[in-house]
PDB file of C-alpha atoms in Angstrom:
ATOM      1  CA  UNK A   1       4.974  21.989  -9.150  1.00 74.00           C
ATOM      2  CA  UNK A   2       1.351  20.893  -9.947  1.00 83.00           C
ATOM      3  CA  UNK A   3       0.593  16.975  -9.517  1.00 79.00           C
ATOM      4  CA  UNK A   4      -1.486  15.046 -11.778  1.00 85.00           C
ATOM      5  CA  UNK A   5      -4.719  13.886 -10.191  1.00 89.00           C
ATOM      6  CA  UNK A   6      -4.583  10.088  -9.132  1.00 87.00           C
ATOM      7  CA  UNK A   7      -6.912   7.872 -11.524  1.00 90.00           C
ATOM      8  CA  UNK A   8      -9.254   5.530  -9.794  1.00 90.00           C
ATOM      9  CA  UNK A   9      -7.139   2.659  -9.756  1.00 88.00           C
ATOM     10  CA  UNK A  10      -4.274   4.320  -8.412  1.00 89.00           C
ATOM     11  CA  UNK A  11      -6.922   5.341  -5.409  1.00 91.00           C
ATOM     12  CA  UNK A  12      -7.757   1.660  -5.302  1.00 91.00           C
ATOM     13  CA  UNK A  13      -4.044   0.471  -5.336  1.00 91.00           C
ATOM     14  CA  UNK A  14      -3.603   2.926  -2.717  1.00 92.00           C
ATOM     15  CA  UNK A  15      -6.348   1.561  -0.214  1.00 93.00           C
ATOM     16  CA  UNK A  16      -5.074  -2.273  -0.966  1.00 93.00           C
ATOM     17  CA  UNK A  17      -1.650  -1.198  -0.204  1.00 95.00           C
ATOM     18  CA  UNK A  18      -2.768   0.646   3.040  1.00 95.00           C
ATOM     19  CA  UNK A  19      -5.081  -2.413   3.847  1.00 94.00           C
ATOM     20  CA  UNK A  20      -2.538  -5.016   3.595  1.00 95.00           C
ATOM     21  CA  UNK A  21      -0.266  -3.234   5.817  1.00 96.00           C
ATOM     22  CA  UNK A  22      -2.489  -2.527   8.060  1.00 96.00           C
ATOM     23  CA  UNK A  23      -3.456  -6.521   8.567  1.00 96.00           C
ATOM     24  CA  UNK A  24       0.019  -7.189   8.322  1.00 96.00           C
ATOM     25  CA  UNK A  25       0.514  -4.944  11.625  1.00 96.00           C
ATOM     26  CA  UNK A  26      -1.796  -6.432  13.623  1.00 96.00           C
ATOM     27  CA  UNK A  27      -1.525  -5.632  17.167  1.00 96.00           C
ATOM     28  CA  UNK A  28       1.609  -3.820  16.980  1.00 97.00           C
ATOM     29  CA  UNK A  29       1.466  -0.261  17.334  1.00 97.00           C
ATOM     30  CA  UNK A  30       1.399   2.179  14.638  1.00 96.00           C
ATOM     31  CA  UNK A  31       4.214   4.018  16.432  1.00 97.00           C
ATOM     32  CA  UNK A  32       6.370   0.830  16.851  1.00 97.00           C
ATOM     33  CA  UNK A  33       6.347  -0.245  13.385  1.00 98.00           C
ATOM     34  CA  UNK A  34       7.080   3.410  11.991  1.00 98.00           C
ATOM     35  CA  UNK A  35       9.836   4.003  14.228  1.00 98.00           C
ATOM     36  CA  UNK A  36      11.378   0.223  13.409  1.00 98.00           C
ATOM     37  CA  UNK A  37      10.747   1.287   9.514  1.00 98.00           C
ATOM     38  CA  UNK A  38      12.152   4.750   9.998  1.00 98.00           C
ATOM     39  CA  UNK A  39       8.866   6.583   9.038  1.00 98.00           C
ATOM     40  CA  UNK A  40       6.779   8.974  11.136  1.00 97.00           C
ATOM     41  CA  UNK A  41       3.259   7.436  12.683  1.00 98.00           C
ATOM     42  CA  UNK A  42       1.787  10.118  10.454  1.00 97.00           C
ATOM     43  CA  UNK A  43       3.221   8.617   7.240  1.00 97.00           C
ATOM     44  CA  UNK A  44       1.990   5.219   8.101  1.00 98.00           C
ATOM     45  CA  UNK A  45      -1.168   6.198   9.153  1.00 97.00           C
ATOM     46  CA  UNK A  46      -1.825   8.255   5.936  1.00 96.00           C
ATOM     47  CA  UNK A  47      -0.813   5.381   3.995  1.00 96.00           C
ATOM     48  CA  UNK A  48      -2.800   2.863   5.842  1.00 96.00           C
ATOM     49  CA  UNK A  49      -6.129   5.015   5.458  1.00 94.00           C
ATOM     50  CA  UNK A  50      -5.246   5.492   1.770  1.00 90.00           C
ATOM     51  CA  UNK A  51      -4.615   9.256   2.234  1.00 91.00           C
ATOM     52  CA  UNK A  52      -1.160   8.599   0.553  1.00 91.00           C
ATOM     53  CA  UNK A  53      -2.193   6.562  -2.051  1.00 88.00           C
ATOM     54  CA  UNK A  54       1.325   6.517  -3.920  1.00 90.00           C
ATOM     55  CA  UNK A  55       4.171   6.525  -1.139  1.00 94.00           C
ATOM     56  CA  UNK A  56       7.756   6.639  -2.170  1.00 94.00           C
ATOM     57  CA  UNK A  57       9.239   2.890  -3.025  1.00 95.00           C
ATOM     58  CA  UNK A  58      11.839   2.929  -0.028  1.00 97.00           C
ATOM     59  CA  UNK A  59       8.924   3.887   2.405  1.00 97.00           C
ATOM     60  CA  UNK A  60       7.126   1.118   1.394  1.00 96.00           C
ATOM     61  CA  UNK A  61      10.226  -1.401   1.072  1.00 97.00           C
ATOM     62  CA  UNK A  62      10.991  -0.369   4.624  1.00 98.00           C
ATOM     63  CA  UNK A  63       7.580  -1.162   5.923  1.00 98.00           C
ATOM     64  CA  UNK A  64       7.638  -4.519   4.456  1.00 97.00           C
ATOM     65  CA  UNK A  65      10.770  -5.358   5.748  1.00 97.00           C
ATOM     66  CA  UNK A  66       9.426  -4.406   9.403  1.00 98.00           C
ATOM     67  CA  UNK A  67       5.814  -6.336   8.711  1.00 97.00           C
ATOM     68  CA  UNK A  68       7.376  -9.447   7.268  1.00 97.00           C
ATOM     69  CA  UNK A  69       5.632  -8.766   4.065  1.00 96.00           C
ATOM     70  CA  UNK A  70       7.549  -9.546   0.688  1.00 96.00           C
ATOM     71  CA  UNK A  71       7.698  -6.690  -2.299  1.00 94.00           C
ATOM     72  CA  UNK A  72       6.531  -9.495  -4.426  1.00 93.00           C
ATOM     73  CA  UNK A  73       3.428 -10.163  -2.308  1.00 92.00           C
ATOM     74  CA  UNK A  74       2.714  -6.337  -2.276  1.00 91.00           C
ATOM     75  CA  UNK A  75       2.904  -5.877  -5.988  1.00 89.00           C
ATOM     76  CA  UNK A  76       0.381  -8.636  -6.556  1.00 90.00           C
ATOM     77  CA  UNK A  77      -2.224  -7.683  -3.956  1.00 86.00           C
ATOM     78  CA  UNK A  78      -1.966  -3.848  -4.623  1.00 85.00           C
ATOM     79  CA  UNK A  79      -2.308  -4.681  -8.715  1.00 82.00           C
ATOM     80  CA  UNK A  80      -5.673  -6.405  -8.359  1.00 69.00           C
ATOM     81  CA  UNK A  81      -9.030  -5.830  -7.842  1.00 61.00           C
ATOM     82  CA  UNK A  82     -11.423  -7.269  -5.523  1.00 53.00           C
ATOM     83  CA  UNK A  83     -12.158 -10.391  -7.605  1.00 52.00           C
ATOM     84  CA  UNK A  84      -8.048 -11.100  -7.834  1.00 55.00           C
ATOM     85  CA  UNK A  85      -8.007  -9.709 -11.212  1.00 56.00           C
ATOM     86  CA  UNK A  86      -5.308  -7.514 -12.510  1.00 57.00           C
ATOM     87  CA  UNK A  87      -7.242  -4.229 -13.263  1.00 53.00           C
ATOM     88  CA  UNK A  88      -5.379  -3.511 -16.208  1.00 51.00           C
ATOM     89  CA  UNK A  89      -6.173  -6.253 -18.139  1.00 48.00           C
ATOM     90  CA  UNK A  90      -9.140  -8.296 -16.141  1.00 47.00           C
ATOM     91  CA  UNK A  91      -7.124 -11.255 -16.144  1.00 42.00           C
ATOM     92  CA  UNK A  92      -6.605 -13.232 -12.704  1.00 42.00           C
ATOM     93  CA  UNK A  93      -3.074 -13.066 -11.310  1.00 41.00           C
ATOM     94  CA  UNK A  94      -1.162 -16.109 -10.221  1.00 41.00           C
ATOM     95  CA  UNK A  95       0.514 -15.988  -6.846  1.00 37.00           C
TER      96      UNK A  95
END
């Protein structure tokens, strides 16, 4: 199966997701968080570094639950650019 290349927006969204999860993980080890979420440490590493910019929903949901991050917050943060605007339409998102 040939995968369609990711757009620049999808790559930036993946980078924002990874950064948010890394901040939420704080001082906890990658192995500890990954095990609690039922994913491999390598999967978490790839997500946090942006090398897996489009992880499966249930992977993200499990990580969010372990880290205490709401899916609403993930959706809001990952859909914004650095200025807090929705990258698709340029309007600021309300939190």
